[in-house]
Amino acid sequence: MDQAIGVIDSGVGGLTVAYEIMRQLPNEKIIYVGDTFRCPYGPRPKHEVIQFTKEMVSFLLTKNIKMIVVACNTATAFALDELKKELNIPVIGVIQPGARAAIKVTKNNKIGIIGTEGTINSKAYLKALLQINSELDVIALACPLLVPMVEKGIISGEQAKKVVEDTLFPLKLSNRIDTLVLGCTHYPLLEETIQEVMGKTVQIISSSEETARETSVILEVNQLLYKNNREPNHSFYTTGDMDVFKKIYLSIFKKSLCEMNKVKFEKIVL
Ligand code: DGL
């Protein structure tokens, strides 16, 4: 099917998921919306996250899409169930895929989860993990400083390391987990620093790969895959600062500026 896959996030974090979908499904067209202007969603009340998420979805529904990937853990925790009930196209989030990926990897059944206050307080990861294996020992930690830092484009260097070190100190101190789930799609942008701080004995899990795999399965099952070869034109919309958005896009997609010109970037108001 020629229609696009819609991908949404509160900002730039979902680009890590969009990248993986594009890698695994190179013929599929992506339309991405990042609500950078109103990011972070993490500290916002549930009703507001639901409202903002629905605004992104309404925008996408004007663009002829065949499926929606909620590439934001906070929006998944708060809005996914409602969206599933209301939409007549497939919609998936990132929490189930993230939980599955962690369970595949852990050897000692002790899993850490880091995410926004919204995601951690919702206990959505805890539920998803324990539903699969009720014997797991799960330690969850909210990390409110990480998203604002990433949205400013600070993803490496001394400042990033200091903030990550201070934030992850309680996890490091407990010295129990062998697997850490990046329960926020912004965190893969800090993955190297997080790995350095946690040490080699901890496996870092980002839900992007598993989410892209689930996207592929859902499209296949619903006979919505685009089966021919093509170089699709992707579109990226942000409600916020275009320069920072493009800078982070570049750091994930590792494209040159001239290649970037083939991708449509547009600022929107929701
Ligand atoms: N990237 C988002 C997530 O996965 C949200 C970050 C935020 O807006 O606080 O939770």
PDB file of C-alpha atoms and ligand atoms in Angstrom:
ATOM      1  CA  MET A   1       0.000   0.000   0.000  1.00  0.00           C
ATOM      2  CA  ASP A   2       1.311   3.374  -1.052  1.00  0.00           C
ATOM      3  CA  GLN A   3       0.197   5.200   2.101  1.00  0.00           C
ATOM      4  CA  ALA A   4       2.720   6.329   4.733  1.00  0.00           C
ATOM      5  CA  ILE A   5       3.456   5.139   8.261  1.00  0.00           C
ATOM      6  CA  GLY A   6       2.803   7.949  10.750  1.00  0.00           C
ATOM      7  CA  VAL A   7       5.319   8.263  13.588  1.00  0.00           C
ATOM      8  CA  ILE A   8       4.772  10.623  16.529  1.00  0.00           C
ATOM      9  CA  ASP A   9       6.795  11.810  19.508  1.00  0.00           C
ATOM     10  CA  SER A  10       6.888  14.755  21.879  1.00  0.00           C
ATOM     11  CA  GLY A  11      10.062  15.884  20.098  1.00  0.00           C
ATOM     12  CA  VAL A  12      13.201  14.401  18.571  1.00  0.00           C
ATOM     13  CA  GLY A  13      13.283  11.099  20.515  1.00  0.00           C
ATOM     14  CA  GLY A  14      10.989   9.262  18.099  1.00  0.00           C
ATOM     15  CA  LEU A  15      13.541   9.902  15.339  1.00  0.00           C
ATOM     16  CA  THR A  16      15.459   6.942  16.811  1.00  0.00           C
ATOM     17  CA  VAL A  17      12.412   4.759  16.101  1.00  0.00           C
ATOM     18  CA  ALA A  18      11.778   6.309  12.662  1.00  0.00           C
ATOM     19  CA  TYR A  19      15.414   5.577  11.764  1.00  0.00           C
ATOM     20  CA  GLU A  20      15.020   1.905  12.657  1.00  0.00           C
ATOM     21  CA  ILE A  21      11.708   1.595  10.753  1.00  0.00           C
ATOM     22  CA  MET A  22      13.378   3.127   7.686  1.00  0.00           C
ATOM     23  CA  ARG A  23      16.300   0.707   8.053  1.00  0.00           C
ATOM     24  CA  GLN A  24      14.114  -2.387   8.359  1.00  0.00           C
ATOM     25  CA  LEU A  25      11.442  -1.255   5.863  1.00  0.00           C
ATOM     26  CA  PRO A  26      13.363   0.787   3.251  1.00  0.00           C
ATOM     27  CA  ASN A  27      10.430   0.978   0.803  1.00  0.00           C
ATOM     28  CA  GLU A  28       8.012   2.446   3.311  1.00  0.00           C
ATOM     29  CA  LYS A  29       7.302   6.158   3.445  1.00  0.00           C
ATOM     30  CA  ILE A  30       7.416   7.854   6.886  1.00  0.00           C
ATOM     31  CA  ILE A  31       5.578  10.959   8.011  1.00  0.00           C
ATOM     32  CA  TYR A  32       6.982  12.081  11.363  1.00  0.00           C
ATOM     33  CA  VAL A  33       5.549  14.610  13.792  1.00  0.00           C
ATOM     34  CA  GLY A  34       7.624  15.834  16.766  1.00  0.00           C
ATOM     35  CA  ASP A  35       5.868  18.192  19.180  1.00  0.00           C
ATOM     36  CA  THR A  36       9.151  19.817  20.170  1.00  0.00           C
ATOM     37  CA  PHE A  37       7.461  23.103  21.097  1.00  0.00           C
ATOM     38  CA  ARG A  38       5.482  21.439  23.919  1.00  0.00           C
ATOM     39  CA  CYS A  39       8.189  18.948  24.910  1.00  0.00           C
ATOM     40  CA  PRO A  40       8.723  17.539  27.535  1.00  0.00           C
ATOM     41  CA  TYR A  41       5.525  15.536  27.954  1.00  0.00           C
ATOM     42  CA  GLY A  42       7.051  13.631  30.901  1.00  0.00           C
ATOM     43  CA  PRO A  43       6.001  16.020  33.703  1.00  0.00           C
ATOM     44  CA  ARG A  44       2.565  16.811  32.174  1.00  0.00           C
ATOM     45  CA  PRO A  45      -0.724  15.447  33.519  1.00  0.00           C
ATOM     46  CA  LYS A  46      -2.267  12.472  31.736  1.00  0.00           C
ATOM     47  CA  HIS A  47      -5.189  14.397  30.188  1.00  0.00           C
ATOM     48  CA  GLU A  48      -2.780  16.890  28.599  1.00  0.00           C
ATOM     49  CA  VAL A  49      -0.538  14.182  27.133  1.00  0.00           C
ATOM     50  CA  ILE A  50      -3.654  12.492  25.701  1.00  0.00           C
ATOM     51  CA  GLN A  51      -4.873  15.779  24.199  1.00  0.00           C
ATOM     52  CA  PHE A  52      -1.493  16.648  22.618  1.00  0.00           C
ATOM     53  CA  THR A  53      -1.070  13.099  21.304  1.00  0.00           C
ATOM     54  CA  LYS A  54      -4.512  13.218  19.712  1.00  0.00           C
ATOM     55  CA  GLU A  55      -3.628  16.544  18.070  1.00  0.00           C
ATOM     56  CA  MET A  56      -0.603  14.930  16.417  1.00  0.00           C
ATOM     57  CA  VAL A  57      -2.735  11.987  15.327  1.00  0.00           C
ATOM     58  CA  SER A  58      -5.416  14.311  13.855  1.00  0.00           C
ATOM     59  CA  PHE A  59      -2.717  16.081  11.852  1.00  0.00           C
ATOM     60  CA  LEU A  60      -1.421  12.745  10.543  1.00  0.00           C
ATOM     61  CA  LEU A  61      -4.902  11.575   9.617  1.00  0.00           C
ATOM     62  CA  THR A  62      -5.039  14.432   7.077  1.00  0.00           C
ATOM     63  CA  LYS A  63      -1.938  12.927   5.395  1.00  0.00           C
ATOM     64  CA  ASN A  64      -3.195   9.565   4.115  1.00  0.00           C
ATOM     65  CA  ILE A  65      -1.505   7.192   6.533  1.00  0.00           C
ATOM     66  CA  LYS A  66      -2.050   3.457   6.989  1.00  0.00           C
ATOM     67  CA  MET A  67      -0.662   2.951  10.495  1.00  0.00           C
ATOM     68  CA  ILE A  68       0.527   4.968  13.504  1.00  0.00           C
ATOM     69  CA  VAL A  69       3.592   4.283  15.627  1.00  0.00           C
ATOM     70  CA  VAL A  70       3.498   6.146  18.934  1.00  0.00           C
ATOM     71  CA  ALA A  71       7.277   6.511  19.252  1.00  0.00           C
ATOM     72  CA  CYS A  72       7.039   8.090  22.691  1.00  0.00           C
ATOM     73  CA  ASN A  73       6.858   6.079  25.894  1.00  0.00           C
ATOM     74  CA  THR A  74       4.951   8.775  27.793  1.00  0.00           C
ATOM     75  CA  ALA A  75       2.298   9.034  25.073  1.00  0.00           C
ATOM     76  CA  THR A  76       2.192   5.228  24.845  1.00  0.00           C
ATOM     77  CA  ALA A  77       1.664   4.914  28.617  1.00  0.00           C
ATOM     78  CA  PHE A  78      -1.140   7.500  28.659  1.00  0.00           C
ATOM     79  CA  ALA A  79      -2.835   7.503  25.261  1.00  0.00           C
ATOM     80  CA  LEU A  80      -2.274   4.198  23.434  1.00  0.00           C
ATOM     81  CA  ASP A  81      -5.363   2.402  24.788  1.00  0.00           C
ATOM     82  CA  GLU A  82      -7.653   5.293  23.786  1.00  0.00           C
ATOM     83  CA  LEU A  83      -6.101   5.586  20.347  1.00  0.00           C
ATOM     84  CA  LYS A  84      -6.520   1.858  19.756  1.00  0.00           C
ATOM     85  CA  LYS A  85     -10.224   2.155  20.562  1.00  0.00           C
ATOM     86  CA  GLU A  86     -10.774   5.276  18.452  1.00  0.00           C
ATOM     87  CA  LEU A  87      -8.744   4.635  15.288  1.00  0.00           C
ATOM     88  CA  ASN A  88      -9.625   2.281  12.498  1.00  0.00           C
ATOM     89  CA  ILE A  89      -6.019   1.874  11.378  1.00  0.00           C
ATOM     90  CA  PRO A  90      -3.388  -0.140  13.313  1.00  0.00           C
ATOM     91  CA  VAL A  91      -1.621   1.755  16.100  1.00  0.00           C
ATOM     92  CA  ILE A  92       1.285   0.499  18.214  1.00  0.00           C
ATOM     93  CA  GLY A  93       3.422   1.940  21.004  1.00  0.00           C
ATOM     94  CA  VAL A  94       6.962   1.358  22.221  1.00  0.00           C
ATOM     95  CA  ILE A  95       6.433  -0.126  25.700  1.00  0.00           C
ATOM     96  CA  GLN A  96       5.443  -3.715  24.832  1.00  0.00           C
ATOM     97  CA  PRO A  97       8.300  -4.032  22.305  1.00  0.00           C
ATOM     98  CA  GLY A  98      10.766  -2.569  24.853  1.00  0.00           C
ATOM     99  CA  ALA A  99       9.628  -4.993  27.559  1.00  0.00           C
ATOM    100  CA  ARG A 100       9.900  -7.966  25.197  1.00  0.00           C
ATOM    101  CA  ALA A 101      13.404  -6.965  24.100  1.00  0.00           C
ATOM    102  CA  ALA A 102      14.592  -6.703  27.734  1.00  0.00           C
ATOM    103  CA  ILE A 103      13.206 -10.106  28.678  1.00  0.00           C
ATOM    104  CA  LYS A 104      15.004 -11.696  25.735  1.00  0.00           C
ATOM    105  CA  VAL A 105      18.325 -10.336  26.974  1.00  0.00           C
ATOM    106  CA  THR A 106      18.351 -10.538  30.798  1.00  0.00           C
ATOM    107  CA  LYS A 107      20.189 -13.462  32.366  1.00  0.00           C
ATOM    108  CA  ASN A 108      19.667 -12.698  36.063  1.00  0.00           C
ATOM    109  CA  ASN A 109      16.024 -11.471  35.667  1.00  0.00           C
ATOM    110  CA  LYS A 110      16.920  -8.119  37.234  1.00  0.00           C
ATOM    111  CA  ILE A 111      15.885  -5.304  34.908  1.00  0.00           C
ATOM    112  CA  GLY A 112      16.218  -1.537  35.303  1.00  0.00           C
ATOM    113  CA  ILE A 113      13.917   0.911  33.525  1.00  0.00           C
ATOM    114  CA  ILE A 114      14.578   4.591  33.066  1.00  0.00           C
ATOM    115  CA  GLY A 115      11.974   6.960  31.678  1.00  0.00           C
ATOM    116  CA  THR A 116      10.095  10.189  32.208  1.00  0.00           C
ATOM    117  CA  GLU A 117       8.124  10.810  35.416  1.00  0.00           C
ATOM    118  CA  GLY A 118       4.922  10.130  33.445  1.00  0.00           C
ATOM    119  CA  THR A 119       6.096   6.762  32.112  1.00  0.00           C
ATOM    120  CA  ILE A 120       7.585   5.584  35.410  1.00  0.00           C
ATOM    121  CA  ASN A 121       4.617   6.722  37.536  1.00  0.00           C
ATOM    122  CA  SER A 122       2.169   5.025  35.142  1.00  0.00           C
ATOM    123  CA  LYS A 123       3.903   1.683  35.912  1.00  0.00           C
ATOM    124  CA  ALA A 124       3.218   0.700  32.295  1.00  0.00           C
ATOM    125  CA  TYR A 125       6.646  -0.983  31.913  1.00  0.00           C
ATOM    126  CA  LEU A 126       6.331  -2.795  35.210  1.00  0.00           C
ATOM    127  CA  LYS A 127       2.949  -4.187  34.122  1.00  0.00           C
ATOM    128  CA  ALA A 128       4.196  -5.131  30.654  1.00  0.00           C
ATOM    129  CA  LEU A 129       7.259  -6.912  32.102  1.00  0.00           C
ATOM    130  CA  LEU A 130       5.475  -8.735  34.916  1.00  0.00           C
ATOM    131  CA  GLN A 131       2.732  -9.866  32.554  1.00  0.00           C
ATOM    132  CA  ILE A 132       5.376 -11.784  30.620  1.00  0.00           C
ATOM    133  CA  ASN A 133       7.375 -12.983  33.650  1.00  0.00           C
ATOM    134  CA  SER A 134       6.046 -12.370  37.168  1.00  0.00           C
ATOM    135  CA  GLU A 135       9.373 -13.459  38.728  1.00  0.00           C
ATOM    136  CA  LEU A 136      11.293 -10.443  37.422  1.00  0.00           C
ATOM    137  CA  ASP A 137      12.982  -8.002  39.790  1.00  0.00           C
ATOM    138  CA  VAL A 138      12.337  -4.554  38.287  1.00  0.00           C
ATOM    139  CA  ILE A 139      13.901  -1.266  39.397  1.00  0.00           C
ATOM    140  CA  ALA A 140      12.381   1.856  37.840  1.00  0.00           C
ATOM    141  CA  LEU A 141      13.904   5.322  37.893  1.00  0.00           C
ATOM    142  CA  ALA A 142      12.452   8.595  36.564  1.00  0.00           C
ATOM    143  CA  CYS A 143      15.078  10.810  34.918  1.00  0.00           C
ATOM    144  CA  PRO A 144      13.482  14.247  34.402  1.00  0.00           C
ATOM    145  CA  LEU A 145      16.725  16.023  33.456  1.00  0.00           C
ATOM    146  CA  LEU A 146      17.604  13.921  30.416  1.00  0.00           C
ATOM    147  CA  VAL A 147      14.892  14.926  27.903  1.00  0.00           C
ATOM    148  CA  PRO A 148      15.355  18.726  28.252  1.00  0.00           C
ATOM    149  CA  MET A 149      19.123  18.178  27.811  1.00  0.00           C
ATOM    150  CA  VAL A 150      18.659  16.105  24.617  1.00  0.00           C
ATOM    151  CA  GLU A 151      16.115  18.584  23.211  1.00  0.00           C
ATOM    152  CA  LYS A 152      18.811  21.283  23.578  1.00  0.00           C
ATOM    153  CA  GLY A 153      21.078  19.108  21.436  1.00  0.00           C
ATOM    154  CA  ILE A 154      23.443  18.177  24.311  1.00  0.00           C
ATOM    155  CA  ILE A 155      23.988  14.470  23.640  1.00  0.00           C
ATOM    156  CA  SER A 156      27.692  13.952  24.387  1.00  0.00           C
ATOM    157  CA  GLY A 157      30.637  15.574  26.174  1.00  0.00           C
ATOM    158  CA  GLU A 158      31.390  16.394  29.790  1.00  0.00           C
ATOM    159  CA  GLN A 159      28.088  18.102  30.610  1.00  0.00           C
ATOM    160  CA  ALA A 160      26.042  15.168  29.284  1.00  0.00           C
ATOM    161  CA  LYS A 161      28.241  12.688  31.183  1.00  0.00           C
ATOM    162  CA  LYS A 162      27.901  14.561  34.498  1.00  0.00           C
ATOM    163  CA  VAL A 163      24.090  14.749  34.220  1.00  0.00           C
ATOM    164  CA  VAL A 164      23.815  11.052  33.246  1.00  0.00           C
ATOM    165  CA  GLU A 165      26.191  10.016  36.064  1.00  0.00           C
ATOM    166  CA  ASP A 166      24.255  11.956  38.708  1.00  0.00           C
ATOM    167  CA  THR A 167      20.893  10.753  37.377  1.00  0.00           C
ATOM    168  CA  LEU A 168      21.791   7.057  37.196  1.00  0.00           C
ATOM    169  CA  PHE A 169      23.627   7.012  40.539  1.00  0.00           C
ATOM    170  CA  PRO A 170      20.828   5.111  42.408  1.00  0.00           C
ATOM    171  CA  LEU A 171      20.822   2.348  39.761  1.00  0.00           C
ATOM    172  CA  LYS A 172      24.573   2.107  39.728  1.00  0.00           C
ATOM    173  CA  LEU A 173      24.645   1.963  43.522  1.00  0.00           C
ATOM    174  CA  SER A 174      22.140  -0.896  43.758  1.00  0.00           C
ATOM    175  CA  ASN A 175      24.442  -2.922  41.462  1.00  0.00           C
ATOM    176  CA  ARG A 176      21.736  -5.525  40.755  1.00  0.00           C
ATOM    177  CA  ILE A 177      20.562  -5.198  37.181  1.00  0.00           C
ATOM    178  CA  ASP A 178      22.129  -6.829  34.130  1.00  0.00           C
ATOM    179  CA  THR A 179      19.718  -5.114  31.692  1.00  0.00           C
ATOM    180  CA  LEU A 180      18.634  -1.490  31.431  1.00  0.00           C
ATOM    181  CA  VAL A 181      15.650  -0.464  29.312  1.00  0.00           C
ATOM    182  CA  LEU A 182      15.815   2.994  27.790  1.00  0.00           C
ATOM    183  CA  GLY A 183      12.134   3.658  28.464  1.00  0.00           C
ATOM    184  CA  CYS A 184      12.136   6.982  26.676  1.00  0.00           C
ATOM    185  CA  THR A 185      12.834   7.375  22.988  1.00  0.00           C
ATOM    186  CA  HIS A 186      15.104  10.352  23.689  1.00  0.00           C
ATOM    187  CA  TYR A 187      17.578   8.222  25.657  1.00  0.00           C
ATOM    188  CA  PRO A 188      19.117   6.246  22.752  1.00  0.00           C
ATOM    189  CA  LEU A 189      20.690   9.566  21.782  1.00  0.00           C
ATOM    190  CA  LEU A 190      22.636   9.312  25.065  1.00  0.00           C
ATOM    191  CA  GLU A 191      23.261   5.569  24.755  1.00  0.00           C
ATOM    192  CA  GLU A 192      27.074   5.735  24.604  1.00  0.00           C
ATOM    193  CA  THR A 193      27.215   7.881  27.727  1.00  0.00           C
ATOM    194  CA  ILE A 194      24.659   5.711  29.545  1.00  0.00           C
ATOM    195  CA  GLN A 195      26.665   2.567  28.650  1.00  0.00           C
ATOM    196  CA  GLU A 196      29.880   4.183  29.857  1.00  0.00           C
ATOM    197  CA  VAL A 197      28.282   5.177  33.161  1.00  0.00           C
ATOM    198  CA  MET A 198      26.567   1.804  33.787  1.00  0.00           C
ATOM    199  CA  GLY A 199      29.580  -0.269  32.706  1.00  0.00           C
ATOM    200  CA  LYS A 200      29.944  -3.243  30.380  1.00  0.00           C
ATOM    201  CA  THR A 201      28.097  -5.717  32.619  1.00  0.00           C
ATOM    202  CA  VAL A 202      24.789  -3.961  31.901  1.00  0.00           C
ATOM    203  CA  GLN A 203      23.082  -4.518  28.539  1.00  0.00           C
ATOM    204  CA  ILE A 204      21.317  -1.431  27.258  1.00  0.00           C
ATOM    205  CA  ILE A 205      17.980  -1.999  25.517  1.00  0.00           C
ATOM    206  CA  SER A 206      16.253   0.496  23.287  1.00  0.00           C
ATOM    207  CA  SER A 207      12.815  -0.426  21.998  1.00  0.00           C
ATOM    208  CA  SER A 208      13.414   0.914  18.462  1.00  0.00           C
ATOM    209  CA  GLU A 209      14.467  -2.363  16.816  1.00  0.00           C
ATOM    210  CA  GLU A 210      11.664  -4.397  18.341  1.00  0.00           C
ATOM    211  CA  THR A 211       9.136  -1.636  17.534  1.00  0.00           C
ATOM    212  CA  ALA A 212      10.260  -1.596  13.896  1.00  0.00           C
ATOM    213  CA  ARG A 213       9.914  -5.385  13.783  1.00  0.00           C
ATOM    214  CA  GLU A 214       6.397  -5.129  15.198  1.00  0.00           C
ATOM    215  CA  THR A 215       5.563  -2.438  12.609  1.00  0.00           C
ATOM    216  CA  SER A 216       6.668  -4.799   9.877  1.00  0.00           C
ATOM    217  CA  VAL A 217       4.608  -7.707  11.260  1.00  0.00           C
ATOM    218  CA  ILE A 218       1.473  -5.565  11.657  1.00  0.00           C
ATOM    219  CA  LEU A 219       1.767  -4.249   8.090  1.00  0.00           C
ATOM    220  CA  GLU A 220       2.294  -7.760   6.745  1.00  0.00           C
ATOM    221  CA  VAL A 221      -0.621  -9.271   8.683  1.00  0.00           C
ATOM    222  CA  ASN A 222      -2.931  -6.448   7.553  1.00  0.00           C
ATOM    223  CA  GLN A 223      -1.646  -6.669   3.964  1.00  0.00           C
ATOM    224  CA  LEU A 224      -0.504  -3.075   4.116  1.00  0.00           C
ATOM    225  CA  LEU A 225       3.176  -3.498   3.190  1.00  0.00           C
ATOM    226  CA  TYR A 226       4.487  -1.609   0.181  1.00  0.00           C
ATOM    227  CA  LYS A 227       5.923  -4.480  -1.785  1.00  0.00           C
ATOM    228  CA  ASN A 228       7.809  -2.772  -4.645  1.00  0.00           C
ATOM    229  CA  ASN A 229      11.250  -1.207  -4.605  1.00  0.00           C
ATOM    230  CA  ARG A 230      11.345   2.571  -4.350  1.00  0.00           C
ATOM    231  CA  GLU A 231      13.148   5.449  -2.678  1.00  0.00           C
ATOM    232  CA  PRO A 232      10.305   6.936  -0.664  1.00  0.00           C
ATOM    233  CA  ASN A 233      10.013  10.653   0.096  1.00  0.00           C
ATOM    234  CA  HIS A 234       9.779  11.075   3.836  1.00  0.00           C
ATOM    235  CA  SER A 235       8.319  14.102   5.613  1.00  0.00           C
ATOM    236  CA  PHE A 236       9.316  15.433   9.023  1.00  0.00           C
ATOM    237  CA  TYR A 237       7.228  17.985  10.886  1.00  0.00           C
ATOM    238  CA  THR A 238       8.208  19.741  14.090  1.00  0.00           C
ATOM    239  CA  THR A 239       6.310  22.280  16.170  1.00  0.00           C
ATOM    240  CA  GLY A 240       9.583  23.709  17.510  1.00  0.00           C
ATOM    241  CA  ASP A 241      13.014  24.961  16.527  1.00  0.00           C
ATOM    242  CA  MET A 242      13.947  23.630  13.080  1.00  0.00           C
ATOM    243  CA  ASP A 243      17.736  24.062  13.508  1.00  0.00           C
ATOM    244  CA  VAL A 244      17.934  21.898  16.624  1.00  0.00           C
ATOM    245  CA  PHE A 245      15.568  19.364  15.038  1.00  0.00           C
ATOM    246  CA  LYS A 246      17.780  19.107  11.944  1.00  0.00           C
ATOM    247  CA  LYS A 247      20.952  18.904  14.061  1.00  0.00           C
ATOM    248  CA  ILE A 248      19.590  15.905  15.953  1.00  0.00           C
ATOM    249  CA  TYR A 249      18.207  14.363  12.750  1.00  0.00           C
ATOM    250  CA  LEU A 250      21.738  14.583  11.317  1.00  0.00           C
ATOM    251  CA  SER A 251      23.302  12.942  14.369  1.00  0.00           C
ATOM    252  CA  ILE A 252      20.915   9.974  14.078  1.00  0.00           C
ATOM    253  CA  PHE A 253      20.631   9.557  10.308  1.00  0.00           C
ATOM    254  CA  LYS A 254      24.277  10.489   9.640  1.00  0.00           C
ATOM    255  CA  LYS A 255      23.269  12.135   6.346  1.00  0.00           C
ATOM    256  CA  SER A 256      25.065  14.932   4.573  1.00  0.00           C
ATOM    257  CA  LEU A 257      23.207  18.213   4.214  1.00  0.00           C
ATOM    258  CA  CYS A 258      22.599  17.694   0.499  1.00  0.00           C
ATOM    259  CA  GLU A 259      21.025  14.285   1.167  1.00  0.00           C
ATOM    260  CA  MET A 260      18.884  15.951   3.793  1.00  0.00           C
ATOM    261  CA  ASN A 261      17.461  18.259   1.163  1.00  0.00           C
ATOM    262  CA  LYS A 262      15.701  15.254  -0.343  1.00  0.00           C
ATOM    263  CA  VAL A 263      13.694  14.926   2.861  1.00  0.00           C
ATOM    264  CA  LYS A 264      10.900  17.387   3.504  1.00  0.00           C
ATOM    265  CA  PHE A 265      11.170  19.336   6.780  1.00  0.00           C
ATOM    266  CA  GLU A 266       8.383  21.662   7.823  1.00  0.00           C
ATOM    267  CA  LYS A 267       7.428  23.626  10.906  1.00  0.00           C
ATOM    268  CA  ILE A 268       3.784  23.256  11.955  1.00  0.00           C
ATOM    269  CA  VAL A 269       1.428  24.574  14.625  1.00  0.00           C
ATOM    270  CA  LEU A 270      -0.836  22.001  16.239  1.00  0.00           C
TER     271      LEU A 270
HETATM  272  N1  DGL B   1      10.393  10.735  24.035  1.00  0.00           N
HETATM  273  C1  DGL B   1       9.397  10.635  25.014  1.00  0.00           C
HETATM  274  C2  DGL B   1       9.288   9.315  25.689  1.00  0.00           C
HETATM  275  O1  DGL B   1       9.665   8.328  25.077  1.00  0.00           O
HETATM  276  C3  DGL B   1       9.006  11.756  25.856  1.00  0.00           C
HETATM  277  C4  DGL B   1       9.925  12.704  26.430  1.00  0.00           C
HETATM  278  C5  DGL B   1       9.135  13.827  27.021  1.00  0.00           C
HETATM  279  O2  DGL B   1       8.470  14.515  26.250  1.00  0.00           O
HETATM  280  O3  DGL B   1       9.181  14.020  28.240  1.00  0.00           O
HETATM  281  O4  DGL B   1       8.820   9.215  26.789  1.00  0.00           O
END
